[in-house]
PDB file of N, CA and C in Angstrom:
ATOM      1  N   UNK A 853     120.449  74.080  99.073  1.00 78.00           N
ATOM      2  CA  UNK A 853     119.037  74.338  99.259  1.00 78.00           C
ATOM      3  C   UNK A 853     118.465  75.269  97.984  1.00 78.00           C
ATOM      4  N   UNK A 854     117.562  74.748  97.283  1.00 83.00           N
ATOM      5  CA  UNK A 854     116.681  75.645  96.397  1.00 83.00           C
ATOM      6  C   UNK A 854     115.397  76.000  96.677  1.00 83.00           C
ATOM      7  N   UNK A 855     115.103  77.290  96.829  1.00 85.00           N
ATOM      8  CA  UNK A 855     113.729  77.654  97.517  1.00 85.00           C
ATOM      9  C   UNK A 855     113.137  78.315  96.225  1.00 85.00           C
ATOM     10  N   UNK A 856     111.830  77.972  95.554  1.00 88.00           N
ATOM     11  CA  UNK A 856     111.309  78.277  94.631  1.00 88.00           C
ATOM     12  C   UNK A 856     109.563  78.764  95.161  1.00 88.00           C
ATOM     13  N   UNK A 857     109.468  79.929  94.650  1.00 90.00           N
ATOM     14  CA  UNK A 857     107.940  80.508  94.993  1.00 90.00           C
ATOM     15  C   UNK A 857     107.053  80.743  93.609  1.00 90.00           C
ATOM     16  N   UNK A 858     105.964  80.153  93.582  1.00 91.00           N
ATOM     17  CA  UNK A 858     105.177  80.353  92.599  1.00 91.00           C
ATOM     18  C   UNK A 858     104.011  80.657  92.805  1.00 91.00           C
ATOM     19  N   UNK A 859     103.218  81.720  92.196  1.00 92.00           N
ATOM     20  CA  UNK A 859     102.164  82.537  92.211  1.00 92.00           C
ATOM     21  C   UNK A 859     101.111  82.191  91.002  1.00 92.00           C
ATOM     22  N   UNK A 860     100.231  81.315  91.040  1.00 93.00           N
ATOM     23  CA  UNK A 860      99.310  81.338  90.204  1.00 93.00           C
ATOM     24  C   UNK A 860      98.119  82.221  90.095  1.00 93.00           C
ATOM     25  N   UNK A 861      98.190  83.127  89.159  1.00 93.00           N
ATOM     26  CA  UNK A 861      97.144  84.490  89.184  1.00 93.00           C
ATOM     27  C   UNK A 861      95.989  83.880  88.562  1.00 93.00           C
ATOM     28  N   UNK A 862      94.875  84.511  89.405  1.00 95.00           N
ATOM     29  CA  UNK A 862      93.719  84.180  88.788  1.00 95.00           C
ATOM     30  C   UNK A 862      93.269  84.902  87.329  1.00 95.00           C
ATOM     31  N   UNK A 863      93.899  85.976  87.207  1.00 90.00           N
ATOM     32  CA  UNK A 863      93.649  86.596  85.911  1.00 90.00           C
ATOM     33  C   UNK A 863      92.302  87.463  86.140  1.00 90.00           C
ATOM     34  N   UNK A 864      92.090  88.009  85.034  1.00 89.00           N
ATOM     35  CA  UNK A 864      90.876  88.774  84.798  1.00 89.00           C
ATOM     36  C   UNK A 864      90.771  90.219  85.288  1.00 89.00           C
ATOM     37  N   UNK A 865      92.282  90.793  85.359  1.00 89.00           N
ATOM     38  CA  UNK A 865      92.469  92.134  85.516  1.00 89.00           C
ATOM     39  C   UNK A 865      93.160  92.433  86.567  1.00 89.00           C
ATOM     40  N   UNK A 866      93.639  93.692  86.747  1.00 89.00           N
ATOM     41  CA  UNK A 866      94.420  94.053  88.212  1.00 89.00           C
ATOM     42  C   UNK A 866      93.658  93.989  89.277  1.00 89.00           C
ATOM     43  N   UNK A 867      94.308  93.616  90.184  1.00 91.00           N
ATOM     44  CA  UNK A 867      93.963  93.271  91.695  1.00 91.00           C
ATOM     45  C   UNK A 867      93.206  92.057  92.090  1.00 91.00           C
ATOM     46  N   UNK A 868      93.315  91.075  91.044  1.00 94.00           N
ATOM     47  CA  UNK A 868      92.785  89.774  91.354  1.00 94.00           C
ATOM     48  C   UNK A 868      93.761  88.803  92.351  1.00 94.00           C
ATOM     49  N   UNK A 869      93.295  87.813  92.956  1.00 95.00           N
ATOM     50  CA  UNK A 869      93.980  86.964  93.778  1.00 95.00           C
ATOM     51  C   UNK A 869      94.594  85.904  92.807  1.00 95.00           C
ATOM     52  N   UNK A 870      95.061  85.007  93.698  1.00 96.00           N
ATOM     53  CA  UNK A 870      95.586  83.901  93.014  1.00 96.00           C
ATOM     54  C   UNK A 870      96.033  82.765  94.379  1.00 96.00           C
ATOM     55  N   UNK A 871      96.707  81.755  94.007  1.00 97.00           N
ATOM     56  CA  UNK A 871      97.186  80.721  94.804  1.00 97.00           C
ATOM     57  C   UNK A 871      98.677  80.842  94.796  1.00 97.00           C
ATOM     58  N   UNK A 872      99.130  80.867  96.037  1.00 94.00           N
ATOM     59  CA  UNK A 872     100.613  81.063  96.387  1.00 94.00           C
ATOM     60  C   UNK A 872     101.405  79.743  96.741  1.00 94.00           C
ATOM     61  N   UNK A 873     102.460  79.403  96.361  1.00 95.00           N
ATOM     62  CA  UNK A 873     103.019  78.120  96.599  1.00 95.00           C
ATOM     63  C   UNK A 873     104.422  78.248  96.916  1.00 95.00           C
ATOM     64  N   UNK A 874     104.913  77.523  97.892  1.00 93.00           N
ATOM     65  CA  UNK A 874     106.522  77.615  98.076  1.00 93.00           C
ATOM     66  C   UNK A 874     107.086  76.220  98.280  1.00 93.00           C
ATOM     67  N   UNK A 875     108.182  75.869  97.547  1.00 93.00           N
ATOM     68  CA  UNK A 875     108.910  74.824  97.260  1.00 93.00           C
ATOM     69  C   UNK A 875     110.239  74.743  97.932  1.00 93.00           C
ATOM     70  N   UNK A 876     110.912  73.768  98.424  1.00 91.00           N
ATOM     71  CA  UNK A 876     112.201  73.491  98.805  1.00 91.00           C
ATOM     72  C   UNK A 876     112.775  72.376  98.205  1.00 91.00           C
ATOM     73  N   UNK A 877     113.822  72.597  97.588  1.00 92.00           N
ATOM     74  CA  UNK A 877     114.333  71.293  96.903  1.00 92.00           C
ATOM     75  C   UNK A 877     113.112  70.656  96.061  1.00 92.00           C
ATOM     76  N   UNK A 878     112.432  71.090  95.317  1.00 92.00           N
ATOM     77  CA  UNK A 878     111.323  70.601  94.351  1.00 92.00           C
ATOM     78  C   UNK A 878     110.207  70.273  95.016  1.00 92.00           C
ATOM     79  N   UNK A 879     110.203  70.158  96.449  1.00 96.00           N
ATOM     80  CA  UNK A 879     109.011  69.640  97.301  1.00 96.00           C
ATOM     81  C   UNK A 879     108.407  70.821  97.670  1.00 96.00           C
ATOM     82  N   UNK A 880     106.782  70.736  97.334  1.00 97.00           N
ATOM     83  CA  UNK A 880     106.104  71.804  97.825  1.00 97.00           C
ATOM     84  C   UNK A 880     105.796  71.634  99.395  1.00 97.00           C
ATOM     85  N   UNK A 881     106.122  72.787 100.176  1.00 96.00           N
ATOM     86  CA  UNK A 881     106.024  72.892 101.395  1.00 96.00           C
ATOM     87  C   UNK A 881     105.006  73.636 102.045  1.00 96.00           C
ATOM     88  N   UNK A 882     104.676  74.543 101.249  1.00 95.00           N
ATOM     89  CA  UNK A 882     103.362  75.598 101.770  1.00 95.00           C
ATOM     90  C   UNK A 882     102.809  75.943 100.683  1.00 95.00           C
ATOM     91  N   UNK A 883     101.397  76.189 100.926  1.00 96.00           N
ATOM     92  CA  UNK A 883     100.573  76.835  99.800  1.00 96.00           C
ATOM     93  C   UNK A 883      99.471  77.688 100.622  1.00 96.00           C
ATOM     94  N   UNK A 884      99.164  78.646  99.692  1.00 95.00           N
ATOM     95  CA  UNK A 884      97.879  79.634 100.550  1.00 95.00           C
ATOM     96  C   UNK A 884      97.162  80.468  99.490  1.00 95.00           C
ATOM     97  N   UNK A 885      96.312  80.837  99.757  1.00 97.00           N
ATOM     98  CA  UNK A 885      95.098  81.700  98.852  1.00 97.00           C
ATOM     99  C   UNK A 885      95.519  83.129  99.294  1.00 97.00           C
ATOM    100  N   UNK A 886      95.733  83.760  98.336  1.00 94.00           N
ATOM    101  CA  UNK A 886      95.883  85.466  98.474  1.00 94.00           C
ATOM    102  C   UNK A 886      94.559  85.882  97.827  1.00 94.00           C
ATOM    103  N   UNK A 887      93.559  86.696  98.298  1.00 95.00           N
ATOM    104  CA  UNK A 887      92.407  87.105  97.884  1.00 95.00           C
ATOM    105  C   UNK A 887      92.606  88.008  96.934  1.00 95.00           C
ATOM    106  N   UNK A 888      93.739  88.804  96.959  1.00 93.00           N
ATOM    107  CA  UNK A 888      93.768  89.838  96.276  1.00 93.00           C
ATOM    108  C   UNK A 888      95.184  90.378  96.044  1.00 93.00           C
ATOM    109  N   UNK A 889      95.626  91.049  94.958  1.00 90.00           N
ATOM    110  CA  UNK A 889      96.882  91.676  94.706  1.00 90.00           C
ATOM    111  C   UNK A 889      96.657  93.356  94.717  1.00 90.00           C
ATOM    112  N   UNK A 890      97.870  94.045  94.447  1.00 83.00           N
ATOM    113  CA  UNK A 890      98.084  95.156  94.641  1.00 83.00           C
ATOM    114  C   UNK A 890      97.667  95.648  93.090  1.00 83.00           C
ATOM    115  N   UNK A 891      96.417  96.513  92.748  1.00 83.00           N
ATOM    116  CA  UNK A 891      96.311  96.632  91.587  1.00 83.00           C
ATOM    117  C   UNK A 891      97.024  97.851  90.896  1.00 83.00           C
ATOM    118  N   UNK A 892      98.251  98.223  91.378  1.00 77.00           N
ATOM    119  CA  UNK A 892      98.910  99.299  90.698  1.00 77.00           C
ATOM    120  C   UNK A 892     100.122  99.146  91.144  1.00 77.00           C
ATOM    121  N   UNK A 893     101.185 100.008  90.212  1.00 71.00           N
ATOM    122  CA  UNK A 893     102.633  99.708  90.261  1.00 71.00           C
ATOM    123  C   UNK A 893     103.281 100.074  91.396  1.00 71.00           C
ATOM    124  N   UNK A 894     104.431  99.810  91.779  1.00 66.00           N
ATOM    125  CA  UNK A 894     105.130 100.349  93.025  1.00 66.00           C
ATOM    126  C   UNK A 894     105.980 101.666  92.963  1.00 66.00           C
ATOM    127  N   UNK A 895     106.168 102.162  94.236  1.00 66.00           N
ATOM    128  CA  UNK A 895     106.797 103.148  94.422  1.00 66.00           C
ATOM    129  C   UNK A 895     108.275 103.206  93.691  1.00 66.00           C
ATOM    130  N   UNK A 896     109.005 104.270  93.312  1.00 66.00           N
ATOM    131  CA  UNK A 896     110.423 104.405  92.932  1.00 66.00           C
ATOM    132  C   UNK A 896     111.219 104.105  93.978  1.00 66.00           C
ATOM    133  N   UNK A 897     110.850 103.957  95.149  1.00 65.00           N
ATOM    134  CA  UNK A 897     112.062 103.672  96.397  1.00 65.00           C
ATOM    135  C   UNK A 897     111.943 102.116  96.476  1.00 65.00           C
ATOM    136  N   UNK A 898     111.106 101.443  95.842  1.00 68.00           N
ATOM    137  CA  UNK A 898     111.153 100.093  96.017  1.00 68.00           C
ATOM    138  C   UNK A 898     112.313  99.261  95.240  1.00 68.00           C
ATOM    139  N   UNK A 899     113.010  98.407  95.830  1.00 68.00           N
ATOM    140  CA  UNK A 899     114.340  97.566  95.294  1.00 68.00           C
ATOM    141  C   UNK A 899     114.018  96.152  95.309  1.00 68.00           C
ATOM    142  N   UNK A 900     114.926  95.370  94.515  1.00 69.00           N
ATOM    143  CA  UNK A 900     115.112  93.911  94.517  1.00 69.00           C
ATOM    144  C   UNK A 900     116.392  93.666  95.553  1.00 69.00           C
ATOM    145  N   UNK A 901     115.988  93.391  96.352  1.00 70.00           N
ATOM    146  CA  UNK A 901     117.238  93.415  97.708  1.00 70.00           C
ATOM    147  C   UNK A 901     117.363  91.867  97.945  1.00 70.00           C
ATOM    148  N   UNK A 902     118.815  91.494  98.216  1.00 71.00           N
ATOM    149  CA  UNK A 902     118.980  90.091  98.652  1.00 71.00           C
ATOM    150  C   UNK A 902     119.861  90.317 100.073  1.00 71.00           C
ATOM    151  N   UNK A 903     119.135  89.919 101.226  1.00 69.00           N
ATOM    152  CA  UNK A 903     120.067  89.968 102.257  1.00 69.00           C
ATOM    153  C   UNK A 903     119.916  91.438 102.849  1.00 69.00           C
ATOM    154  N   UNK A 904     119.501  92.246 102.442  1.00 70.00           N
ATOM    155  CA  UNK A 904     119.237  93.657 102.867  1.00 70.00           C
ATOM    156  C   UNK A 904     117.959  94.313 102.411  1.00 70.00           C
ATOM    157  N   UNK A 905     117.262  94.919 103.358  1.00 67.00           N
ATOM    158  CA  UNK A 905     116.086  95.706 102.783  1.00 67.00           C
ATOM    159  C   UNK A 905     116.628  97.212 102.527  1.00 67.00           C
ATOM    160  N   UNK A 906     116.711  97.929 101.480  1.00 69.00           N
ATOM    161  CA  UNK A 906     117.137  99.261 101.430  1.00 69.00           C
ATOM    162  C   UNK A 906     116.229 100.081 100.943  1.00 69.00           C
ATOM    163  N   UNK A 907     115.102  99.507 100.538  1.00 66.00           N
ATOM    164  CA  UNK A 907     113.847 100.451 100.273  1.00 66.00           C
ATOM    165  C   UNK A 907     112.853 100.680 101.285  1.00 66.00           C
ATOM    166  N   UNK A 908     111.559 100.467 100.990  1.00 67.00           N
ATOM    167  CA  UNK A 908     110.681 100.787 102.042  1.00 67.00           C
ATOM    168  C   UNK A 908     110.330  99.452 102.858  1.00 67.00           C
ATOM    169  N   UNK A 909     110.515  99.609 104.006  1.00 65.00           N
ATOM    170  CA  UNK A 909     110.535  98.230 105.048  1.00 65.00           C
ATOM    171  C   UNK A 909     109.515  97.589 104.960  1.00 65.00           C
ATOM    172  N   UNK A 910     109.446  96.330 104.793  1.00 65.00           N
ATOM    173  CA  UNK A 910     108.058  95.296 104.661  1.00 65.00           C
ATOM    174  C   UNK A 910     107.674  94.909 106.043  1.00 65.00           C
ATOM    175  N   UNK A 911     108.135  95.464 107.205  1.00 69.00           N
ATOM    176  CA  UNK A 911     107.774  95.188 108.576  1.00 69.00           C
ATOM    177  C   UNK A 911     108.043  96.272 109.447  1.00 69.00           C
ATOM    178  N   UNK A 912     107.925  96.072 110.708  1.00 72.00           N
ATOM    179  CA  UNK A 912     108.111  97.072 111.835  1.00 72.00           C
ATOM    180  C   UNK A 912     109.628  97.117 112.074  1.00 72.00           C
ATOM    181  N   UNK A 913     110.582  97.467 111.511  1.00 69.00           N
ATOM    182  CA  UNK A 913     112.051  97.431 111.723  1.00 69.00           C
ATOM    183  C   UNK A 913     112.706  98.659 111.222  1.00 69.00           C
ATOM    184  N   UNK A 914     113.770  99.123 111.563  1.00 69.00           N
ATOM    185  CA  UNK A 914     114.458 100.336 110.844  1.00 69.00           C
ATOM    186  C   UNK A 914     115.319  99.818 109.868  1.00 69.00           C
ATOM    187  N   UNK A 915     115.665 100.585 109.027  1.00 63.00           N
ATOM    188  CA  UNK A 915     116.709 100.101 107.912  1.00 63.00           C
ATOM    189  C   UNK A 915     117.656 100.875 107.914  1.00 63.00           C
ATOM    190  N   UNK A 916     118.815 100.459 107.510  1.00 65.00           N
ATOM    191  CA  UNK A 916     119.087  99.045 107.005  1.00 65.00           C
ATOM    192  C   UNK A 916     118.865  98.109 107.618  1.00 65.00           C
ATOM    193  N   UNK A 917     118.213  96.848 107.208  1.00 66.00           N
ATOM    194  CA  UNK A 917     117.972  95.771 107.937  1.00 66.00           C
ATOM    195  C   UNK A 917     118.735  94.595 107.095  1.00 66.00           C
ATOM    196  N   UNK A 918     120.202  94.446 107.658  1.00 71.00           N
ATOM    197  CA  UNK A 918     121.192  93.481 106.786  1.00 71.00           C
ATOM    198  C   UNK A 918     120.942  91.887 107.490  1.00 71.00           C
ATOM    199  N   UNK A 919     121.048  91.188 106.646  1.00 74.00           N
ATOM    200  CA  UNK A 919     121.165  89.775 107.150  1.00 74.00           C
ATOM    201  C   UNK A 919     122.656  89.408 107.390  1.00 74.00           C
ATOM    202  N   UNK A 920     122.694  88.715 108.514  1.00 80.00           N
ATOM    203  CA  UNK A 920     124.388  88.602 108.931  1.00 80.00           C
ATOM    204  C   UNK A 920     124.855  87.276 108.470  1.00 80.00           C
ATOM    205  N   UNK A 921     124.066  86.697 108.045  1.00 83.00           N
ATOM    206  CA  UNK A 921     124.857  85.287 107.498  1.00 83.00           C
ATOM    207  C   UNK A 921     125.366  85.284 106.122  1.00 83.00           C
ATOM    208  N   UNK A 922     125.830  84.150 105.521  1.00 85.00           N
ATOM    209  CA  UNK A 922     126.359  83.918 104.188  1.00 85.00           C
ATOM    210  C   UNK A 922     125.475  83.460 103.118  1.00 85.00           C
ATOM    211  N   UNK A 923     125.246  84.166 102.079  1.00 80.00           N
ATOM    212  CA  UNK A 923     124.481  83.515 101.081  1.00 80.00           C
ATOM    213  C   UNK A 923     125.488  83.363  99.974  1.00 80.00           C
ATOM    214  N   UNK A 924     125.173  81.881  99.780  1.00 83.00           N
ATOM    215  CA  UNK A 924     126.387  81.270  98.667  1.00 83.00           C
ATOM    216  C   UNK A 924     125.907  81.486  97.252  1.00 83.00           C
ATOM    217  N   UNK A 925     124.664  81.577  96.869  1.00 81.00           N
ATOM    218  CA  UNK A 925     124.024  81.941  95.647  1.00 81.00           C
ATOM    219  C   UNK A 925     122.827  82.387  95.769  1.00 81.00           C
ATOM    220  N   UNK A 926     121.974  83.185  94.787  1.00 78.00           N
ATOM    221  CA  UNK A 926     120.770  83.621  94.783  1.00 78.00           C
ATOM    222  C   UNK A 926     120.460  83.726  93.208  1.00 78.00           C
ATOM    223  N   UNK A 927     119.558  83.067  92.762  1.00 78.00           N
ATOM    224  CA  UNK A 927     119.133  82.938  91.365  1.00 78.00           C
ATOM    225  C   UNK A 927     117.381  83.345  91.510  1.00 78.00           C
ATOM    226  N   UNK A 928     117.177  84.566  90.636  1.00 75.00           N
ATOM    227  CA  UNK A 928     115.856  85.079  90.587  1.00 75.00           C
ATOM    228  C   UNK A 928     115.463  84.739  89.150  1.00 75.00           C
ATOM    229  N   UNK A 929     114.464  84.006  89.115  1.00 75.00           N
ATOM    230  CA  UNK A 929     113.907  83.602  87.503  1.00 75.00           C
ATOM    231  C   UNK A 929     112.518  84.255  87.465  1.00 75.00           C
ATOM    232  N   UNK A 930     112.085  85.054  86.713  1.00 72.00           N
ATOM    233  CA  UNK A 930     110.620  85.168  86.665  1.00 72.00           C
ATOM    234  C   UNK A 930     110.290  84.521  85.234  1.00 72.00           C
ATOM    235  N   UNK A 931     109.285  83.949  85.593  1.00 71.00           N
ATOM    236  CA  UNK A 931     108.756  83.209  83.901  1.00 71.00           C
ATOM    237  C   UNK A 931     107.412  83.043  84.240  1.00 71.00           C
ATOM    238  N   UNK A 932     106.654  82.756  83.092  1.00 68.00           N
ATOM    239  CA  UNK A 932     105.290  82.387  83.207  1.00 68.00           C
ATOM    240  C   UNK A 932     105.102  81.029  82.761  1.00 68.00           C
ATOM    241  N   UNK A 933     104.903  80.344  83.810  1.00 57.00           N
ATOM    242  CA  UNK A 933     104.740  78.747  83.548  1.00 57.00           C
ATOM    243  C   UNK A 933     103.383  78.453  83.024  1.00 57.00           C
TER     244      UNK A 933
END
């Protein structure tokens, strides 16, 4: 399974919104409008975690919050499309 997320930024400066799209195996399965983004940088305790959130929690749960399943492969690509 290949999951891809795309965010089409409106542009025009920091904090503007855009359109969010989610794809599964190349097929768009969801989309939505994000009216605004965070107009500043992130704190030093933010991390790019896969299967476990070791930085600031993204929801109401205690850290560490580990995924108990198996991840066969994770590829993160950041690109301007």
